[in-house]
Short mmCIF file of C-alpha atoms and ligand atoms in Angstrom, two decimals:
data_model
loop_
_atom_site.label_atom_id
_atom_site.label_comp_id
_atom_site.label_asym_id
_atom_site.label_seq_id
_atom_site.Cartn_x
_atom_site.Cartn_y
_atom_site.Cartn_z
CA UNK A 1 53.63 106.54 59.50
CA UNK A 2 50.27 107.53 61.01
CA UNK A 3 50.41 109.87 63.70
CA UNK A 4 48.39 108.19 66.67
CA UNK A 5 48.44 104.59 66.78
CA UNK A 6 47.04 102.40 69.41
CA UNK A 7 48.52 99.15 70.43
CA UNK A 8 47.44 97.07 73.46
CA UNK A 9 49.22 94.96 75.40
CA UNK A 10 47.89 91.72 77.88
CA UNK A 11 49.94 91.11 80.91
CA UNK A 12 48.36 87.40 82.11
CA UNK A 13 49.64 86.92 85.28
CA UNK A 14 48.59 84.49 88.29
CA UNK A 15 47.08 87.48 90.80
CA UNK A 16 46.10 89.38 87.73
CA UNK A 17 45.22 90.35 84.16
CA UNK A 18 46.08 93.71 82.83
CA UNK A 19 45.28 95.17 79.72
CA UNK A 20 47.11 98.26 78.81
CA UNK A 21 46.58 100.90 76.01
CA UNK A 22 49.26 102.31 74.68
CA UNK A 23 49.44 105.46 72.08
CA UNK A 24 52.39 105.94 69.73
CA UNK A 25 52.71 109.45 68.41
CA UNK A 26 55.83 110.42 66.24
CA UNK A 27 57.45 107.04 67.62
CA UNK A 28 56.55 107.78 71.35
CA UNK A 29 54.23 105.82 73.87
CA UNK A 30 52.09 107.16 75.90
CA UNK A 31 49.72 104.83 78.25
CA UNK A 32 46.36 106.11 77.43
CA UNK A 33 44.27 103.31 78.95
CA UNK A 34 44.76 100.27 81.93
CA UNK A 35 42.14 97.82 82.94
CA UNK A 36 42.51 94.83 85.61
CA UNK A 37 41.08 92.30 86.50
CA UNK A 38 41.52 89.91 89.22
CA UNK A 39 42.89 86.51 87.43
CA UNK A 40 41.57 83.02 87.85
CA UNK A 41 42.11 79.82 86.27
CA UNK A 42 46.36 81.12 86.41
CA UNK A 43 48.62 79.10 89.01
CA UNK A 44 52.09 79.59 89.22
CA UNK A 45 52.20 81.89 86.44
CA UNK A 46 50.69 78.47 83.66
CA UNK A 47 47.02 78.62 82.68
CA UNK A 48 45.28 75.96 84.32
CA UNK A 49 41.78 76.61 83.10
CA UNK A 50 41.00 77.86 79.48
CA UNK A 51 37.35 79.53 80.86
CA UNK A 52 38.35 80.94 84.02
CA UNK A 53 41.31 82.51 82.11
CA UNK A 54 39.11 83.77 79.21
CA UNK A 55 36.92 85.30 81.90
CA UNK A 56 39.72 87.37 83.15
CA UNK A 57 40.85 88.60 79.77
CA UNK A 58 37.47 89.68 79.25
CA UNK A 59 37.08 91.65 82.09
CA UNK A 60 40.37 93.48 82.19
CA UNK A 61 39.81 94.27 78.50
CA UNK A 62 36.62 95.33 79.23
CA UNK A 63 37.62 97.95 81.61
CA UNK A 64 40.56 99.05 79.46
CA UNK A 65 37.86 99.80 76.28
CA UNK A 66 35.68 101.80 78.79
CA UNK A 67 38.78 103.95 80.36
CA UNK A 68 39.55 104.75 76.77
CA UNK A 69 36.32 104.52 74.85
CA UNK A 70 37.50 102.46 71.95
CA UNK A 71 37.11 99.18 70.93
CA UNK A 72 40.12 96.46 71.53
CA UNK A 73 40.80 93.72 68.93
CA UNK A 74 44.16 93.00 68.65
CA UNK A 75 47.25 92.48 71.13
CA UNK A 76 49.94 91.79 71.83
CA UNK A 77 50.23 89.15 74.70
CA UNK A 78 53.07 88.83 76.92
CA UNK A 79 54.63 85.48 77.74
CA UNK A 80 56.47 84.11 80.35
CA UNK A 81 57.36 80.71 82.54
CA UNK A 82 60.20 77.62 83.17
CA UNK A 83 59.43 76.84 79.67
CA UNK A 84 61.25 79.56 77.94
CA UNK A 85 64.61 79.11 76.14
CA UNK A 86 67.32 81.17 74.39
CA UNK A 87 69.42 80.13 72.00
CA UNK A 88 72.16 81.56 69.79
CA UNK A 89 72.09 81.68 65.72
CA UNK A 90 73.74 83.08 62.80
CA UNK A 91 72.10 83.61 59.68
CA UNK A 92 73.30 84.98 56.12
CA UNK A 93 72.32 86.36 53.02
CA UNK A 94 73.24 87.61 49.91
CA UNK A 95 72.08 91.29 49.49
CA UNK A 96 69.05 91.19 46.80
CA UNK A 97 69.20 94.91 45.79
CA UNK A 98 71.07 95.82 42.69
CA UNK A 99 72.50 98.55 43.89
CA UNK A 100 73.86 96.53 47.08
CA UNK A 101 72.30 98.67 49.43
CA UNK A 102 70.66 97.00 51.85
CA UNK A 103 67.03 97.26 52.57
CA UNK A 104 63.78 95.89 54.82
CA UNK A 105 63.94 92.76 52.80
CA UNK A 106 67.34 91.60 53.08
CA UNK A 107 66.90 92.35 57.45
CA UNK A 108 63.84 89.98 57.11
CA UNK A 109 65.30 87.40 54.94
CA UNK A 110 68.62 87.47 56.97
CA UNK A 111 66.41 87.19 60.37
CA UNK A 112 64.33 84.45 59.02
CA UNK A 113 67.83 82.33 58.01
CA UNK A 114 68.53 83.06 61.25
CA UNK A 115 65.38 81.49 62.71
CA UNK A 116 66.55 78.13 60.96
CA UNK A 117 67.33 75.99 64.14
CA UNK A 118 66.80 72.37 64.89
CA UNK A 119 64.10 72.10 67.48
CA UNK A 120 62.39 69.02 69.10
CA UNK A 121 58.75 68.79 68.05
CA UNK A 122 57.66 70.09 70.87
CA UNK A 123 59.19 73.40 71.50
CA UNK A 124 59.12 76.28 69.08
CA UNK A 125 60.32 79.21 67.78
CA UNK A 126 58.56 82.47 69.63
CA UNK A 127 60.83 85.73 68.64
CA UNK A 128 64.45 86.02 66.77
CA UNK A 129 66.18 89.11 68.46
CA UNK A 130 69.25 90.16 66.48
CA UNK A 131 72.08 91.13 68.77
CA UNK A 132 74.21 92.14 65.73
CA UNK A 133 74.47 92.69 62.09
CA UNK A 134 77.59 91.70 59.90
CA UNK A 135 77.80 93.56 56.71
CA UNK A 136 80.92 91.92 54.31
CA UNK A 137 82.62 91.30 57.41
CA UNK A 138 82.35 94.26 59.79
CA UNK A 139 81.00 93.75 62.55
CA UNK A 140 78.94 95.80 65.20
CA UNK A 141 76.46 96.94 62.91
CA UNK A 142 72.94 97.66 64.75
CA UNK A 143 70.80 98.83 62.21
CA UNK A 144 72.36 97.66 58.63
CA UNK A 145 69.19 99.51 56.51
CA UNK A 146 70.83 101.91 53.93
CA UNK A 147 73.87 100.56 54.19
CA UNK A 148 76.25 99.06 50.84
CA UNK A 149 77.47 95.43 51.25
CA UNK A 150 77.28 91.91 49.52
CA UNK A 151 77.29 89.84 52.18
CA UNK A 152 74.76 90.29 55.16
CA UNK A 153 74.71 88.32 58.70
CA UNK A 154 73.14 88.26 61.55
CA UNK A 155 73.75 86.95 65.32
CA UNK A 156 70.62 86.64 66.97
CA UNK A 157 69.21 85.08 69.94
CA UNK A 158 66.70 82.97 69.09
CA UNK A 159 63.38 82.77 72.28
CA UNK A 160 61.84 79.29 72.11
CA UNK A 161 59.10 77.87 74.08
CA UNK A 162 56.95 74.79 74.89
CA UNK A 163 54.02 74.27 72.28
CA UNK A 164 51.54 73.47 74.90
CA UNK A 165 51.78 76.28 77.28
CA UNK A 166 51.94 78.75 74.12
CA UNK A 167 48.75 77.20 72.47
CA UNK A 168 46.54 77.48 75.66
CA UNK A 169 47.78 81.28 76.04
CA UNK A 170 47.06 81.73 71.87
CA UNK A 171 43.38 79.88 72.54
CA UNK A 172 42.78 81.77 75.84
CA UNK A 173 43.52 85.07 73.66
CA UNK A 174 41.64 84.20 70.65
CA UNK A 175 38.56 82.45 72.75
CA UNK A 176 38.30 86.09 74.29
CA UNK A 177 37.74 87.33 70.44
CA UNK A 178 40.81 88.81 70.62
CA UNK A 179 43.33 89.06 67.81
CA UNK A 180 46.80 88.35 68.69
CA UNK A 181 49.04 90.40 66.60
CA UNK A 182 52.55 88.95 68.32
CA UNK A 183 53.76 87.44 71.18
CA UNK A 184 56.60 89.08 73.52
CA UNK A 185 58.80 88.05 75.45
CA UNK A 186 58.10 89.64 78.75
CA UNK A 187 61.83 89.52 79.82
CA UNK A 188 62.98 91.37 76.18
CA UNK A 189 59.98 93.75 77.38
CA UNK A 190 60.24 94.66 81.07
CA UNK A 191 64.23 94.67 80.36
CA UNK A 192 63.96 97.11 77.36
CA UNK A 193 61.76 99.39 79.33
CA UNK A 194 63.32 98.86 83.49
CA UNK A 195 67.48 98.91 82.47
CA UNK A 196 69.37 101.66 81.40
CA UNK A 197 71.89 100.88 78.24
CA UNK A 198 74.76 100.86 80.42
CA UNK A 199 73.16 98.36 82.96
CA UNK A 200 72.18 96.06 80.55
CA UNK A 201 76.01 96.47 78.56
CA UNK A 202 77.87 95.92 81.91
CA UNK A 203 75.60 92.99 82.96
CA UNK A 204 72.40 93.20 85.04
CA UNK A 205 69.95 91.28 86.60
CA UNK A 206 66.12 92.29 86.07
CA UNK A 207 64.00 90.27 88.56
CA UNK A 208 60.54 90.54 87.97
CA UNK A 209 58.56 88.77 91.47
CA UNK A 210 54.66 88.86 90.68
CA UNK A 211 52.50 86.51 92.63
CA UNK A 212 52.94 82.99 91.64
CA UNK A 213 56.54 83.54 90.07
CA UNK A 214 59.32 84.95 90.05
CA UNK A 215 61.12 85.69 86.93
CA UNK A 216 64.94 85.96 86.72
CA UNK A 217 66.38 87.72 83.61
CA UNK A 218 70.30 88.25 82.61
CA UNK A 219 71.57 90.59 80.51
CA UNK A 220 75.21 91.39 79.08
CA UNK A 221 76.80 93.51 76.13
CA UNK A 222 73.22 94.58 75.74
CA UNK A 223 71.38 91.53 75.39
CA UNK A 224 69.55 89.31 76.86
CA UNK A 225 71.76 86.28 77.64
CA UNK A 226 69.68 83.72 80.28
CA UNK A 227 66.09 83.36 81.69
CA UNK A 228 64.74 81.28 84.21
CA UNK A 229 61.31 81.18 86.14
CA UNK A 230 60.86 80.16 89.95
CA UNK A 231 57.79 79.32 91.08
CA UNK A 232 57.71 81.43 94.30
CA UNK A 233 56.40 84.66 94.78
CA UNK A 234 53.88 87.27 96.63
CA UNK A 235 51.56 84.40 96.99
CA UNK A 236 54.01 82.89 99.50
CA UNK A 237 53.86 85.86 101.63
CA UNK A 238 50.26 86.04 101.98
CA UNK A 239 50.23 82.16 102.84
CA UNK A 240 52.44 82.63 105.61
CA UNK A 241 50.24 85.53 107.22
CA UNK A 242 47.41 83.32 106.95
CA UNK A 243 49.33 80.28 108.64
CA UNK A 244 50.57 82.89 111.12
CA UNK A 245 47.43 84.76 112.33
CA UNK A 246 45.24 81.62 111.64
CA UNK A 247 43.12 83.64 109.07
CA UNK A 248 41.66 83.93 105.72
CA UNK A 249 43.97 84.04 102.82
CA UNK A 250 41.98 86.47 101.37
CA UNK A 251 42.23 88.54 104.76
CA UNK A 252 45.71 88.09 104.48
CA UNK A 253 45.97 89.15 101.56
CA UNK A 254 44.45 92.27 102.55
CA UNK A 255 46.61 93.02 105.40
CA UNK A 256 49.89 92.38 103.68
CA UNK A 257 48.59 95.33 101.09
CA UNK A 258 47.73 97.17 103.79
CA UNK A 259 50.54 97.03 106.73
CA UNK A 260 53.10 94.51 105.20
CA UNK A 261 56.71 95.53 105.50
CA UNK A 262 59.33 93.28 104.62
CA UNK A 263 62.27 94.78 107.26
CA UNK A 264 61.28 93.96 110.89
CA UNK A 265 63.51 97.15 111.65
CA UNK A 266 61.39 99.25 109.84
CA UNK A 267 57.92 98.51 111.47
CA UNK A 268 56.00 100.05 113.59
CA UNK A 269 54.61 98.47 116.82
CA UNK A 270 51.80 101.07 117.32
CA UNK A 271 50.33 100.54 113.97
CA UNK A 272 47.39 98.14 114.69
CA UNK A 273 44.72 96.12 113.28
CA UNK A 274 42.68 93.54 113.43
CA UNK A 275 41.78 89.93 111.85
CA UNK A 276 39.29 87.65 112.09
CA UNK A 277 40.34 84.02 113.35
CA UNK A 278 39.58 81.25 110.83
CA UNK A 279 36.87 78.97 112.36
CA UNK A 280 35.23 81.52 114.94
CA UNK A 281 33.61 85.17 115.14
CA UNK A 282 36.27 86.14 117.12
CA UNK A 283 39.22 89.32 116.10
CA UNK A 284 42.26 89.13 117.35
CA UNK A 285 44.23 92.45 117.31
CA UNK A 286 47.84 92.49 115.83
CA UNK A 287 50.64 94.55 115.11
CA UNK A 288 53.15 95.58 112.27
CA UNK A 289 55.87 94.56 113.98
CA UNK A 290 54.19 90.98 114.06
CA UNK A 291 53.81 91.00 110.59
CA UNK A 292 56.89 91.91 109.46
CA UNK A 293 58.04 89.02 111.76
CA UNK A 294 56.22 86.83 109.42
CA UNK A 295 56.88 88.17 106.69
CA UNK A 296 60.81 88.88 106.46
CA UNK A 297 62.22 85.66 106.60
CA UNK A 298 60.08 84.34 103.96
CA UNK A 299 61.19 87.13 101.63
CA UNK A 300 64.69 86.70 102.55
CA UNK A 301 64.59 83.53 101.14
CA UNK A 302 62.79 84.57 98.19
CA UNK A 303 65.88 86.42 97.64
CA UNK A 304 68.52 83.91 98.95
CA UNK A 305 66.85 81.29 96.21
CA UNK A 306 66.81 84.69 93.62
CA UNK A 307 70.61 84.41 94.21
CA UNK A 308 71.33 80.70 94.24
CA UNK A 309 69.73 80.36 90.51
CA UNK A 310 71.74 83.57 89.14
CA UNK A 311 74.49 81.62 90.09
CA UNK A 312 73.31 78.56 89.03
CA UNK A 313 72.60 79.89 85.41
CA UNK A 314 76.77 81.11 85.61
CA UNK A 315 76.74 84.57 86.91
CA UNK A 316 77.78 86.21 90.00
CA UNK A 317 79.01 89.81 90.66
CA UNK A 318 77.57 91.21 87.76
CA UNK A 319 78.54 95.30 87.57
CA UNK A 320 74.94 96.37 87.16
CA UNK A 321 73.77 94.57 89.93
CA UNK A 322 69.91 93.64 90.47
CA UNK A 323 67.13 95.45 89.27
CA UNK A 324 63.54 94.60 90.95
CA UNK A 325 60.17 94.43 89.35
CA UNK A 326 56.58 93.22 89.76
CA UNK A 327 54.03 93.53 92.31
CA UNK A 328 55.65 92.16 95.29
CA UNK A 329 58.64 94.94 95.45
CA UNK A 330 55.81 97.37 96.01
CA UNK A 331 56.05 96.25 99.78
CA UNK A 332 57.71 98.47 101.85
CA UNK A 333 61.24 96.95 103.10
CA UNK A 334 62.02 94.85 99.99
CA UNK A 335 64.44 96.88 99.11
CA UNK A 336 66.43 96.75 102.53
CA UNK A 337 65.96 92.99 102.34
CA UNK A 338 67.02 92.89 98.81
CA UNK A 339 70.24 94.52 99.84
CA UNK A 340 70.83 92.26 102.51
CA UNK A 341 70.38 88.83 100.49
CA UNK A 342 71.80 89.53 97.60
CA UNK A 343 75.05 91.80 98.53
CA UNK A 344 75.03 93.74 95.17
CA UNK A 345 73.47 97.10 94.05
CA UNK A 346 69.78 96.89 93.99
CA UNK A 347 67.32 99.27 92.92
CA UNK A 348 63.38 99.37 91.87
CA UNK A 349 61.99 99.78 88.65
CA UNK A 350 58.48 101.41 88.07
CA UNK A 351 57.43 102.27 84.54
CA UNK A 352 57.68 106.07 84.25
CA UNK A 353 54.50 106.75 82.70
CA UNK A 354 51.15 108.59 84.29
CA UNK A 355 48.74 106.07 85.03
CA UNK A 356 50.89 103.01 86.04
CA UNK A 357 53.59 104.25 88.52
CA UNK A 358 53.67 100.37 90.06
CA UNK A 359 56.29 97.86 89.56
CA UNK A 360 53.26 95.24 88.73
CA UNK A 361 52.81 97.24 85.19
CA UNK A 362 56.31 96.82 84.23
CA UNK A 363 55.88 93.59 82.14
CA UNK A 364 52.51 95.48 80.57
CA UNK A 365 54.00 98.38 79.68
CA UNK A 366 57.57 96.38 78.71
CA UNK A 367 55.33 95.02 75.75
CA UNK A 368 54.24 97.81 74.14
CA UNK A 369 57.83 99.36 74.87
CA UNK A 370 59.43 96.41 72.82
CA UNK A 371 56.83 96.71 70.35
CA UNK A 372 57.54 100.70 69.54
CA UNK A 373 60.93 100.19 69.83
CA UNK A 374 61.14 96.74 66.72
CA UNK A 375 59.18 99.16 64.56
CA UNK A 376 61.38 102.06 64.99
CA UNK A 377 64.02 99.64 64.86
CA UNK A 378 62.66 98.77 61.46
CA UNK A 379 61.48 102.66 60.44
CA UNK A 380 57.94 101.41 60.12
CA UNK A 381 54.51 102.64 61.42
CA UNK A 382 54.06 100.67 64.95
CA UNK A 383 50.71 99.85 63.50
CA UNK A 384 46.85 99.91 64.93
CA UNK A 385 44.66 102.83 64.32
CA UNK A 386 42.98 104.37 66.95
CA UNK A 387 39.48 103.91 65.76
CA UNK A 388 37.82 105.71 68.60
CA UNK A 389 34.20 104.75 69.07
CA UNK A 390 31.91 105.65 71.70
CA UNK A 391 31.83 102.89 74.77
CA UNK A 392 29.36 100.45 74.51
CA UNK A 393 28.87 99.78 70.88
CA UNK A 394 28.99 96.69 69.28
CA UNK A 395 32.34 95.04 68.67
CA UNK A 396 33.29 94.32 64.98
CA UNK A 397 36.89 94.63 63.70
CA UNK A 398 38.61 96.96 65.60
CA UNK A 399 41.16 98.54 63.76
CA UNK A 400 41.54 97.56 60.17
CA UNK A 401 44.84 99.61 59.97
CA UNK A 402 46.86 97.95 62.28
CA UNK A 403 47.30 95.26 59.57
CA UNK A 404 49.04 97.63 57.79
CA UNK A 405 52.07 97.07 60.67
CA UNK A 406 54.90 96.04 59.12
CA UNK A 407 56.39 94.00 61.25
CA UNK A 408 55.56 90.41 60.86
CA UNK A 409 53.67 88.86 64.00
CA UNK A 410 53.84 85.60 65.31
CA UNK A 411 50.71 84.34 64.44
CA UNK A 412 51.86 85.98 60.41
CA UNK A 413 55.48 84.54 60.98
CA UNK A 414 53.93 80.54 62.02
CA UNK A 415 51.84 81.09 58.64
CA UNK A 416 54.57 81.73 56.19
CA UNK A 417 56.84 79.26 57.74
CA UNK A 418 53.95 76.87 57.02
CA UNK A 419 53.84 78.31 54.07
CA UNK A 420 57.38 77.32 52.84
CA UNK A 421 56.37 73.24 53.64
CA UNK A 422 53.38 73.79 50.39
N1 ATP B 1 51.75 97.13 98.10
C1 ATP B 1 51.99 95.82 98.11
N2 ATP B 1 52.53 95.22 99.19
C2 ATP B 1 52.75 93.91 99.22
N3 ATP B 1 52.50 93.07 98.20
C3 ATP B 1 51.97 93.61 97.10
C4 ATP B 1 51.69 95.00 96.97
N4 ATP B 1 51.15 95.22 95.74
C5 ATP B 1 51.10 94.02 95.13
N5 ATP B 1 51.58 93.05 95.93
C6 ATP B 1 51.68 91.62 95.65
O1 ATP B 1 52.25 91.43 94.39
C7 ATP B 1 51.77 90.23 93.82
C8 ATP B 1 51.25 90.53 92.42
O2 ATP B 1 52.31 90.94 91.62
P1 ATP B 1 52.15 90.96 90.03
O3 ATP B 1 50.95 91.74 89.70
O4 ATP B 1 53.46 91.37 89.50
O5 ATP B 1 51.89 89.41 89.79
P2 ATP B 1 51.22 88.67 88.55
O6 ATP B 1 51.82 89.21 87.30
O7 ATP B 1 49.75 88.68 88.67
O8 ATP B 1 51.70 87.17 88.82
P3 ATP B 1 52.90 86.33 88.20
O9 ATP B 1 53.82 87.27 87.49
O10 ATP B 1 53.53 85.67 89.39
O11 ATP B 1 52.23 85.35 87.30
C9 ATP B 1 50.65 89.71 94.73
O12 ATP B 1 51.13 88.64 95.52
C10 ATP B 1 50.34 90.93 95.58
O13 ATP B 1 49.91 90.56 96.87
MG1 MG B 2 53.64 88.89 86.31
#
């Protein structure tokens, strides 16, 4: 295992595209490197145009490579949407090694049986998590390597998706001359990273609420068990502030950042400012107070339609209670609105690393999380070399180690199961 890897994750979301570099030293990350951009040609979370969302990737890339000074070429991307499916599966082997003890190979081979599902054309397979091992029998087995048995099984949860909405995100990657070493699940990643073990083995509820959509995750007995997307989300709230002071979005969208508070309780009536009216030269003056009128009962129903699908999908009353991610819990008052809608424990979760102390990294930084933690998981290096270059340079292959990664990506994984049909 090399000492300092670099991996790189791409968060493409429908306000914006972030890049983040990630350093693994001795099997822990550290976030050397972010870069943003704003994102267009993303609605609702779904690309909606290949150029515009090439542009983006570019850019936040771009700005990543200069923070850090090296050159990006491969990442892993982070997916997301309605689109998304889980679904259970068992696979078995025979152990292959003489000596019965059980190595790399038989976890792969026992994963890949496991990846055996019928699927309709359309959808495929995106990322086999195993929830447990079975060696001869005995169940509860986590990490089966170096272990004696015969017999070796796996129950895994098996993440599907739509073929068209993952080919446009692989072409929008790879148009950007970008290498994409695996896609994650951004649940599996902001989940990993946000919940604490216990959380996620009582039964949680991660809710990640970016701009376009809001993303519902459950877990229980330390897995994840159900996903769904919503399409509502920060974008809503700035809409509404336009509507209401009969301005700009992009003025509203200002202002929210600025002054927004989600609990009317909690603003302030002498904190002030100004807009300009859509259609004139005129500014009308306005305060907090007024926008949290706006703005609260459009995030209390954020959360009252957060609730309805939890319970929709079959849960209610879960012990861990509701854990909050993405941009839009940045707002001051979510929290006491959260509390209020949703009757359960509720807390925030910001990734607790320098550099991106804001609930819209979490997905980002869930990726590369979920990425350390499979190759530790599998006692391999977590890949990429640093190959530090001065900014600027040219941009051939970045980083001809990271193909020594063990871990097969997706991109790898498609190949060999194509591979099998020859
Ligand atoms: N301090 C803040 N106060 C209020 N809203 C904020 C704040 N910071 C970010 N937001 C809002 O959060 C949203 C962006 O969140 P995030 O970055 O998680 O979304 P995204 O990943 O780009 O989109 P999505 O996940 O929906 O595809 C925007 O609507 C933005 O206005
Ligand atoms: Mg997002």
């Amino acid at each position: 295992m090399s000492n300092n890897d670099i991996i790189v994750s791409l968060d493409i979301g429908t306000s914006k595209v972030r890049a983040i570099i990630g350093e693994v030293t001795n099997g822990t990350l550290n976030i050397i490197g972010v870069g943003s951009a704003d994102s267009e040609g993303i609605r609702k979370g779904a690309i909606v145009d290949i150029d515009q969302t090439v542009q983006s990737i570019r850019s936040a890339v771009e700005h990543a490579e200069q923070m850090v000074g090296i050159q990006i070429s491969e990442v892993y991307v982070g997916i997301s949407g309605n689109h998304i499916g889980l679904q259970s599966s068992h696979g078995v082997v025979a152990v292959q090694n003489e000596d019965r003890e059980i190595g790399e190979e038989d976890i792969l081979r026992v994963l890949k049986a496991a990846e055996v599902i019928a699927l309709p054309p359309e959808r495929e397979v995106i990322d086999v998590v195993a929830k447990q091992y079975i060696v001869d029998g005995l169940e509860g087995i986590q990490d089966p390597r170096g272990m004696i048995g015969v017999r070796l099984e796996v129950e895994a949860t098996i993440v599907t998706g739509a073929k068209t909405p993952i080919h446009n995100l692989l072409r929008c990657v790879e148009k950007s001359g970008l290498k994409v070493k695996d896609l994650v699940l951004m649940s599996l990643g902001a989940g990993g990273l946000a919940l604490s073990k216990d959380e996620k083995s009582r039964g949680a509820v991660l809710v990640d609420i970016g701009a376009g959509a809001t993303t519902i995750a459950v877990y229980e007995e330390g897995s994840l068990i159900a996903t769904s997307t919503i399409p509502i989300g920060g974008e809503f709230v700035t809409n509404d502030i336009a509507y209401g002071l009969r301005t700009l979005t992009d003025q509203a969208e200002k202002v929210k950042l600025k002054y927004g508070c989600a609990w009317i309780d909690d603003a302030a009536s002498e904190v002030v400012f100004k807009v300009l009216r859509i259609g004139s030269n005129v500014e009308k003056e306005f305060n907090q107070e007024d926008l949290a009128a706006i703005i609260e009962p459009r995030v209390q129903e954020i959360f009252q339609l957060i609730r309805q699908e939890v319970k929709r999908l079959g849960y209610s009353d879960l012990p861990g209670g509701y854990i909050l991610t993405g941009g839009t819990v940045s707002m001051p008052g979510v929290l006491k609105a959260a509390q209020a809608e949703l009757s359960a424990s509720v807390r925030i979760a910001v990734p607790d690393y320098i550099g991106v102390r804001d609930p819209g990294f979490t997905s980002g930084v869930g990726i590369l999380h979920y990425v350390v933690r499979s190759f530790r998981g599998r006692g391999s290096s977590a890949g990429a070399s640093a190959n530090k270059k001065p900014p600027g340079r040219s941009k051939p292959s970045a980083a001809p180690s990271q193909e020594t990664a063990q871990k097969q990506g997706f991109v790898e994984r498609l190949k060999n199961i194509f591979s099998d049909f020859i």
